[in-house]
Amino acid sequence: QQPVQSPQAVILREGEDAVINCSSSKALYSVHWYRQKHGEAPVFLMILLKGGEQKGHEKISASFNEKKQQSSLYLTASQLSYSGTYFCGTGQSGSARQLTFGSGTQLTVLP
Amino acid sequence: SAVISQKPSRDICQRGTSLTIQCQVDSQVTMMFWYRQQPGQSLTLIATANQGSEATYESGFVIDKFPISRPNLTFSTLTVSNMSPEDSSIYLCSVERQGPGYTFGSGTRLTVV
């Protein structure tokens, strides 16, 4: 079953912050985050493994709550280059290499 | 990380025909994954291709419709057979990066008329 992402879309001004959530009904082993710009392939941002860790990548970080089967992606001081569609991809124990992607969140950063 | 060359980048095909999509990776990889992405939608896994064995298909996808070849550790093809307009979509291959995560090919935009 596909993870649920929220919000579906968000519009920001440069410098503002955003949070994208990913929720699964199944126990998760891993959560991946990808960004896809229009007409391009998805690009890997980060992976979180079970254990409730939080990781960072420049001004983009993420957390993973294994018990709640939820992950959140945090974008701080957003830049124009952050615009795109963000997907979470979840892996389950036993089939962690096959990802199930969420519905996507379209992020638009305006000047 | 791995670099994938995917061909063709786009095609317009007549219904009832077949199209074969190729993915070439610049390094040896154990698994290759094939996804479908309808415009504005999420990515749906079609199948996982291992070298030397039959591909494993996800629910809703069958070998007769989407035959896959994996002749070596750097190459795979996906064929979309007996196409209908409902097959119009973007098809992407993906492999594990040398670090964490996955790399995707640039995609094949298929339009069936």
PDB file of C-alpha atoms in Angstrom:
ATOM      1  CA  GLN A   1       0.000   0.000   0.000  1.00  0.00           C
ATOM      2  CA  GLN A   2       1.278   3.410  -1.000  1.00  0.00           C
ATOM      3  CA  PRO A   3       2.591   5.703   1.770  1.00  0.00           C
ATOM      4  CA  VAL A   4       0.553   8.854   2.247  1.00  0.00           C
ATOM      5  CA  GLN A   5       2.311  12.167   1.868  1.00  0.00           C
ATOM      6  CA  SER A   6       1.101  15.523   3.110  1.00  0.00           C
ATOM      7  CA  PRO A   7       0.643  18.187   2.077  1.00  0.00           C
ATOM      8  CA  GLN A   8      -0.026  17.461  -1.599  1.00  0.00           C
ATOM      9  CA  ALA A   9       1.337  20.847  -2.569  1.00  0.00           C
ATOM     10  CA  VAL A  10       2.973  23.803  -0.879  1.00  0.00           C
ATOM     11  CA  ILE A  11       4.005  27.239  -2.089  1.00  0.00           C
ATOM     12  CA  LEU A  12       6.745  29.131  -0.279  1.00  0.00           C
ATOM     13  CA  ARG A  13       8.709  32.321  -0.564  1.00  0.00           C
ATOM     14  CA  GLU A  14      12.485  32.100  -0.621  1.00  0.00           C
ATOM     15  CA  GLY A  15      13.831  31.789   2.899  1.00  0.00           C
ATOM     16  CA  GLU A  16      10.709  30.171   4.367  1.00  0.00           C
ATOM     17  CA  ASP A  17      10.591  26.714   5.911  1.00  0.00           C
ATOM     18  CA  ALA A  18       8.516  23.670   4.968  1.00  0.00           C
ATOM     19  CA  VAL A  19       7.766  20.231   6.367  1.00  0.00           C
ATOM     20  CA  ILE A  20       6.674  17.261   4.261  1.00  0.00           C
ATOM     21  CA  ASN A  21       5.255  14.205   5.971  1.00  0.00           C
ATOM     22  CA  CYS A  22       5.204  10.563   4.906  1.00  0.00           C
ATOM     23  CA  SER A  23       3.077   7.997   6.691  1.00  0.00           C
ATOM     24  CA  SER A  24       2.807   4.254   6.140  1.00  0.00           C
ATOM     25  CA  SER A  25       0.345   1.654   7.367  1.00  0.00           C
ATOM     26  CA  LYS A  26       3.087  -0.986   7.326  1.00  0.00           C
ATOM     27  CA  ALA A  27       6.142  -1.518   9.500  1.00  0.00           C
ATOM     28  CA  LEU A  28       9.103   0.139   7.838  1.00  0.00           C
ATOM     29  CA  TYR A  29      12.764  -0.754   7.604  1.00  0.00           C
ATOM     30  CA  SER A  30      13.839   2.326   5.696  1.00  0.00           C
ATOM     31  CA  VAL A  31      12.603   5.606   4.308  1.00  0.00           C
ATOM     32  CA  HIS A  32      14.157   7.297   1.290  1.00  0.00           C
ATOM     33  CA  TRP A  33      13.547  10.856   0.128  1.00  0.00           C
ATOM     34  CA  TYR A  34      13.842  11.955  -3.494  1.00  0.00           C
ATOM     35  CA  ARG A  35      13.301  15.207  -5.363  1.00  0.00           C
ATOM     36  CA  GLN A  36      12.109  15.251  -8.955  1.00  0.00           C
ATOM     37  CA  LYS A  37      12.137  18.347 -11.124  1.00  0.00           C
ATOM     38  CA  HIS A  38       9.780  18.571 -14.068  1.00  0.00           C
ATOM     39  CA  GLY A  39      10.904  16.371 -16.948  1.00  0.00           C
ATOM     40  CA  GLU A  40      13.836  14.945 -15.010  1.00  0.00           C
ATOM     41  CA  ALA A  41      14.580  11.765 -13.102  1.00  0.00           C
ATOM     42  CA  PRO A  42      14.154  11.599  -9.330  1.00  0.00           C
ATOM     43  CA  VAL A  43      17.306  12.464  -7.403  1.00  0.00           C
ATOM     44  CA  PHE A  44      18.242  10.813  -4.113  1.00  0.00           C
ATOM     45  CA  LEU A  45      18.323  13.125  -1.086  1.00  0.00           C
ATOM     46  CA  MET A  46      18.761  10.859   1.907  1.00  0.00           C
ATOM     47  CA  ILE A  47      17.895   7.562   3.541  1.00  0.00           C
ATOM     48  CA  LEU A  48      16.816   6.864   7.089  1.00  0.00           C
ATOM     49  CA  LEU A  49      16.924   3.453   8.657  1.00  0.00           C
ATOM     50  CA  LYS A  50      14.816   2.224  11.542  1.00  0.00           C
ATOM     51  CA  GLY A  51      16.073   3.498  14.853  1.00  0.00           C
ATOM     52  CA  GLY A  52      14.465   6.931  14.908  1.00  0.00           C
ATOM     53  CA  GLU A  53      17.458   8.732  13.506  1.00  0.00           C
ATOM     54  CA  GLN A  54      17.530  12.165  12.039  1.00  0.00           C
ATOM     55  CA  LYS A  55      19.802  13.096   9.192  1.00  0.00           C
ATOM     56  CA  GLY A  56      20.767  16.295   7.517  1.00  0.00           C
ATOM     57  CA  HIS A  57      21.835  17.370   4.079  1.00  0.00           C
ATOM     58  CA  GLU A  58      22.753  21.065   3.944  1.00  0.00           C
ATOM     59  CA  LYS A  59      19.501  22.810   4.893  1.00  0.00           C
ATOM     60  CA  ILE A  60      17.409  19.714   4.298  1.00  0.00           C
ATOM     61  CA  SER A  61      16.993  17.204   7.102  1.00  0.00           C
ATOM     62  CA  ALA A  62      14.655  14.358   7.922  1.00  0.00           C
ATOM     63  CA  SER A  63      13.448  12.276  10.821  1.00  0.00           C
ATOM     64  CA  PHE A  64      12.054   8.763  11.049  1.00  0.00           C
ATOM     65  CA  ASN A  65       9.706   7.634  13.790  1.00  0.00           C
ATOM     66  CA  GLU A  66       9.758   3.866  13.497  1.00  0.00           C
ATOM     67  CA  LYS A  67       6.982   3.297  16.030  1.00  0.00           C
ATOM     68  CA  LYS A  68       4.590   5.606  14.227  1.00  0.00           C
ATOM     69  CA  GLN A  69       5.829   4.496  10.782  1.00  0.00           C
ATOM     70  CA  GLN A  70       6.247   8.111   9.835  1.00  0.00           C
ATOM     71  CA  SER A  71       8.976  10.259   8.381  1.00  0.00           C
ATOM     72  CA  SER A  72       9.203  14.000   7.941  1.00  0.00           C
ATOM     73  CA  LEU A  73      11.393  16.032   5.611  1.00  0.00           C
ATOM     74  CA  TYR A  74      12.388  19.497   6.815  1.00  0.00           C
ATOM     75  CA  LEU A  75      13.440  22.208   4.386  1.00  0.00           C
ATOM     76  CA  THR A  76      14.788  25.309   6.081  1.00  0.00           C
ATOM     77  CA  ALA A  77      15.488  28.696   4.522  1.00  0.00           C
ATOM     78  CA  SER A  78      14.222  27.365   1.200  1.00  0.00           C
ATOM     79  CA  GLN A  79      15.951  28.299  -2.039  1.00  0.00           C
ATOM     80  CA  LEU A  80      14.532  28.536  -5.559  1.00  0.00           C
ATOM     81  CA  SER A  81      16.400  25.344  -6.408  1.00  0.00           C
ATOM     82  CA  TYR A  82      14.314  23.423  -3.881  1.00  0.00           C
ATOM     83  CA  SER A  83      11.276  23.587  -6.175  1.00  0.00           C
ATOM     84  CA  GLY A  84      10.133  20.202  -7.422  1.00  0.00           C
ATOM     85  CA  THR A  85       8.121  17.195  -6.381  1.00  0.00           C
ATOM     86  CA  TYR A  86       9.294  15.328  -3.299  1.00  0.00           C
ATOM     87  CA  PHE A  87       8.674  11.622  -2.936  1.00  0.00           C
ATOM     88  CA  CYS A  88       9.233   9.371   0.016  1.00  0.00           C
ATOM     89  CA  GLY A  89      10.065   5.763  -0.787  1.00  0.00           C
ATOM     90  CA  THR A  90       9.584   3.120   1.874  1.00  0.00           C
ATOM     91  CA  GLY A  91      11.257  -0.221   2.263  1.00  0.00           C
ATOM     92  CA  GLN A  92      10.036  -3.043   4.442  1.00  0.00           C
ATOM     93  CA  SER A  93      11.986  -5.720   6.242  1.00  0.00           C
ATOM     94  CA  GLY A  94      12.462  -8.642   3.906  1.00  0.00           C
ATOM     95  CA  SER A  95      11.973  -6.516   0.805  1.00  0.00           C
ATOM     96  CA  ALA A  96      13.849  -3.387   1.787  1.00  0.00           C
ATOM     97  CA  ARG A  97      15.403  -3.011  -1.650  1.00  0.00           C
ATOM     98  CA  GLN A  98      12.015  -2.731  -3.371  1.00  0.00           C
ATOM     99  CA  LEU A  99      10.675   0.720  -2.625  1.00  0.00           C
ATOM    100  CA  THR A 100       7.064   1.821  -2.498  1.00  0.00           C
ATOM    101  CA  PHE A 101       6.796   5.501  -3.314  1.00  0.00           C
ATOM    102  CA  GLY A 102       4.413   7.980  -1.770  1.00  0.00           C
ATOM    103  CA  SER A 103       1.981  10.140  -3.676  1.00  0.00           C
ATOM    104  CA  GLY A 104       4.378  13.071  -3.850  1.00  0.00           C
ATOM    105  CA  THR A 105       4.417  16.666  -2.584  1.00  0.00           C
ATOM    106  CA  GLN A 106       4.787  19.470  -5.098  1.00  0.00           C
ATOM    107  CA  LEU A 107       6.912  22.256  -3.637  1.00  0.00           C
ATOM    108  CA  THR A 108       7.113  25.646  -5.316  1.00  0.00           C
ATOM    109  CA  VAL A 109       9.529  28.277  -4.046  1.00  0.00           C
ATOM    110  CA  LEU A 110       8.830  31.795  -5.265  1.00  0.00           C
ATOM    111  CA  PRO A 111      11.316  34.686  -5.262  1.00  0.00           C
TER     112      PRO A 111
ATOM    113  CA  SER B   1      27.490   6.641  -8.028  1.00  0.00           C
ATOM    114  CA  ALA B   2      26.270   4.624 -11.015  1.00  0.00           C
ATOM    115  CA  VAL B   3      25.393   6.403 -14.248  1.00  0.00           C
ATOM    116  CA  ILE B   4      22.512   5.036 -16.312  1.00  0.00           C
ATOM    117  CA  SER B   5      21.972   5.551 -20.018  1.00  0.00           C
ATOM    118  CA  GLN B   6      18.339   4.927 -20.948  1.00  0.00           C
ATOM    119  CA  LYS B   7      17.016   4.762 -24.506  1.00  0.00           C
ATOM    120  CA  PRO B   8      14.861   5.888 -26.205  1.00  0.00           C
ATOM    121  CA  SER B   9      14.090   9.118 -24.364  1.00  0.00           C
ATOM    122  CA  ARG B  10      10.653   9.282 -25.933  1.00  0.00           C
ATOM    123  CA  ASP B  11       8.558   7.539 -28.556  1.00  0.00           C
ATOM    124  CA  ILE B  12       5.137   7.662 -30.108  1.00  0.00           C
ATOM    125  CA  CYS B  13       3.809   4.219 -30.971  1.00  0.00           C
ATOM    126  CA  GLN B  14       0.766   2.741 -32.630  1.00  0.00           C
ATOM    127  CA  ARG B  15      -1.571   0.659 -30.500  1.00  0.00           C
ATOM    128  CA  GLY B  16      -0.952  -3.063 -30.799  1.00  0.00           C
ATOM    129  CA  THR B  17       2.790  -2.677 -31.339  1.00  0.00           C
ATOM    130  CA  SER B  18       5.652  -3.228 -28.884  1.00  0.00           C
ATOM    131  CA  LEU B  19       8.480  -1.016 -27.669  1.00  0.00           C
ATOM    132  CA  THR B  20      11.736  -2.130 -26.069  1.00  0.00           C
ATOM    133  CA  ILE B  21      13.432   0.219 -23.625  1.00  0.00           C
ATOM    134  CA  GLN B  22      17.119  -0.211 -22.855  1.00  0.00           C
ATOM    135  CA  CYS B  23      19.120   0.687 -19.762  1.00  0.00           C
ATOM    136  CA  GLN B  24      22.899   0.550 -19.703  1.00  0.00           C
ATOM    137  CA  VAL B  25      24.758   1.084 -16.410  1.00  0.00           C
ATOM    138  CA  ASP B  26      28.401   2.123 -16.213  1.00  0.00           C
ATOM    139  CA  SER B  27      29.130  -0.373 -13.429  1.00  0.00           C
ATOM    140  CA  GLN B  28      28.039  -3.873 -12.477  1.00  0.00           C
ATOM    141  CA  VAL B  29      24.900  -4.011 -10.360  1.00  0.00           C
ATOM    142  CA  THR B  30      23.046  -6.939  -8.863  1.00  0.00           C
ATOM    143  CA  MET B  31      19.518  -5.646  -9.169  1.00  0.00           C
ATOM    144  CA  MET B  32      17.848  -3.380 -11.679  1.00  0.00           C
ATOM    145  CA  PHE B  33      14.380  -1.987 -11.086  1.00  0.00           C
ATOM    146  CA  TRP B  34      11.787  -0.888 -13.615  1.00  0.00           C
ATOM    147  CA  TYR B  35       9.200   1.757 -12.712  1.00  0.00           C
ATOM    148  CA  ARG B  36       6.243   3.373 -14.389  1.00  0.00           C
ATOM    149  CA  GLN B  37       5.277   6.966 -13.699  1.00  0.00           C
ATOM    150  CA  GLN B  38       2.114   8.377 -15.183  1.00  0.00           C
ATOM    151  CA  PRO B  39       2.188  12.155 -15.707  1.00  0.00           C
ATOM    152  CA  GLY B  40       1.913  13.986 -12.403  1.00  0.00           C
ATOM    153  CA  GLN B  41       1.784  10.735 -10.472  1.00  0.00           C
ATOM    154  CA  SER B  42       4.030   8.680  -8.250  1.00  0.00           C
ATOM    155  CA  LEU B  43       6.429   5.930  -9.278  1.00  0.00           C
ATOM    156  CA  THR B  44       5.090   2.381  -9.383  1.00  0.00           C
ATOM    157  CA  LEU B  45       7.467  -0.556  -9.344  1.00  0.00           C
ATOM    158  CA  ILE B  46       6.880  -2.895 -12.281  1.00  0.00           C
ATOM    159  CA  ALA B  47       9.535  -5.528 -11.639  1.00  0.00           C
ATOM    160  CA  THR B  48      12.964  -6.316 -10.240  1.00  0.00           C
ATOM    161  CA  ALA B  49      15.504  -7.817 -12.628  1.00  0.00           C
ATOM    162  CA  ASN B  50      18.380  -9.962 -11.410  1.00  0.00           C
ATOM    163  CA  GLN B  51      21.052 -11.223 -13.751  1.00  0.00           C
ATOM    164  CA  GLY B  52      20.670 -14.909 -14.522  1.00  0.00           C
ATOM    165  CA  SER B  53      17.163 -15.330 -13.198  1.00  0.00           C
ATOM    166  CA  GLU B  54      13.630 -14.406 -14.166  1.00  0.00           C
ATOM    167  CA  ALA B  55      12.410 -10.988 -13.192  1.00  0.00           C
ATOM    168  CA  THR B  56      10.104 -10.642 -10.200  1.00  0.00           C
ATOM    169  CA  TYR B  57       6.906  -8.788 -11.046  1.00  0.00           C
ATOM    170  CA  GLU B  58       4.780  -6.693  -8.726  1.00  0.00           C
ATOM    171  CA  SER B  59       1.069  -7.165  -8.369  1.00  0.00           C
ATOM    172  CA  GLY B  60      -0.756  -5.949 -11.441  1.00  0.00           C
ATOM    173  CA  PHE B  61       2.152  -6.488 -13.831  1.00  0.00           C
ATOM    174  CA  VAL B  62       2.714  -9.672 -15.831  1.00  0.00           C
ATOM    175  CA  ILE B  63       5.585 -11.038 -17.860  1.00  0.00           C
ATOM    176  CA  ASP B  64       3.564 -11.376 -21.056  1.00  0.00           C
ATOM    177  CA  LYS B  65       2.847  -7.658 -21.057  1.00  0.00           C
ATOM    178  CA  PHE B  66       6.209  -6.438 -19.730  1.00  0.00           C
ATOM    179  CA  PRO B  67       8.915  -8.983 -20.614  1.00  0.00           C
ATOM    180  CA  ILE B  68      12.305  -8.114 -19.153  1.00  0.00           C
ATOM    181  CA  SER B  69      15.748  -9.277 -20.132  1.00  0.00           C
ATOM    182  CA  ARG B  70      18.864  -9.061 -17.989  1.00  0.00           C
ATOM    183  CA  PRO B  71      21.696 -10.628 -20.004  1.00  0.00           C
ATOM    184  CA  ASN B  72      24.540  -9.264 -17.851  1.00  0.00           C
ATOM    185  CA  LEU B  73      25.279  -7.129 -14.807  1.00  0.00           C
ATOM    186  CA  THR B  74      25.251  -3.801 -16.681  1.00  0.00           C
ATOM    187  CA  PHE B  75      22.286  -4.043 -19.034  1.00  0.00           C
ATOM    188  CA  SER B  76      18.549  -4.652 -19.016  1.00  0.00           C
ATOM    189  CA  THR B  77      15.597  -4.167 -21.328  1.00  0.00           C
ATOM    190  CA  LEU B  78      11.908  -3.738 -20.669  1.00  0.00           C
ATOM    191  CA  THR B  79       9.431  -4.395 -23.471  1.00  0.00           C
ATOM    192  CA  VAL B  80       5.951  -2.939 -23.408  1.00  0.00           C
ATOM    193  CA  SER B  81       3.918  -5.371 -25.514  1.00  0.00           C
ATOM    194  CA  ASN B  82       0.667  -5.053 -27.442  1.00  0.00           C
ATOM    195  CA  MET B  83       0.397  -1.435 -26.390  1.00  0.00           C
ATOM    196  CA  SER B  84      -2.810   0.466 -25.744  1.00  0.00           C
ATOM    197  CA  PRO B  85      -3.290   4.161 -24.908  1.00  0.00           C
ATOM    198  CA  GLU B  86      -3.407   3.171 -21.213  1.00  0.00           C
ATOM    199  CA  ASP B  87       0.281   2.268 -21.477  1.00  0.00           C
ATOM    200  CA  SER B  88       1.165   5.900 -22.180  1.00  0.00           C
ATOM    201  CA  SER B  89       3.488   6.793 -19.354  1.00  0.00           C
ATOM    202  CA  ILE B  90       7.092   7.428 -18.364  1.00  0.00           C
ATOM    203  CA  TYR B  91       9.157   4.304 -17.790  1.00  0.00           C
ATOM    204  CA  LEU B  92      12.298   4.500 -15.672  1.00  0.00           C
ATOM    205  CA  CYS B  93      14.986   2.061 -14.698  1.00  0.00           C
ATOM    206  CA  SER B  94      16.827   2.333 -11.412  1.00  0.00           C
ATOM    207  CA  VAL B  95      19.846   0.805  -9.695  1.00  0.00           C
ATOM    208  CA  GLU B  96      21.404   1.033  -6.286  1.00  0.00           C
ATOM    209  CA  ARG B  97      23.994   3.756  -5.932  1.00  0.00           C
ATOM    210  CA  GLN B  98      27.481   2.901  -4.774  1.00  0.00           C
ATOM    211  CA  GLY B  99      26.491   4.801  -1.655  1.00  0.00           C
ATOM    212  CA  PRO B 100      22.997   4.711  -0.128  1.00  0.00           C
ATOM    213  CA  GLY B 101      19.892   5.228  -2.218  1.00  0.00           C
ATOM    214  CA  TYR B 102      19.049   4.642  -5.846  1.00  0.00           C
ATOM    215  CA  THR B 103      19.913   6.267  -9.162  1.00  0.00           C
ATOM    216  CA  PHE B 104      17.329   6.582 -11.896  1.00  0.00           C
ATOM    217  CA  GLY B 105      17.649   6.640 -15.638  1.00  0.00           C
ATOM    218  CA  SER B 106      16.413   9.732 -17.432  1.00  0.00           C
ATOM    219  CA  GLY B 107      13.195   7.961 -18.389  1.00  0.00           C
ATOM    220  CA  THR B 108      11.359   6.986 -21.558  1.00  0.00           C
ATOM    221  CA  ARG B 109       8.246   9.013 -22.310  1.00  0.00           C
ATOM    222  CA  LEU B 110       5.890   6.716 -24.200  1.00  0.00           C
ATOM    223  CA  THR B 111       2.782   7.887 -26.016  1.00  0.00           C
ATOM    224  CA  VAL B 112       0.488   5.280 -27.559  1.00  0.00           C
ATOM    225  CA  VAL B 113      -1.900   6.492 -30.253  1.00  0.00           C
TER     226      VAL B 113
END
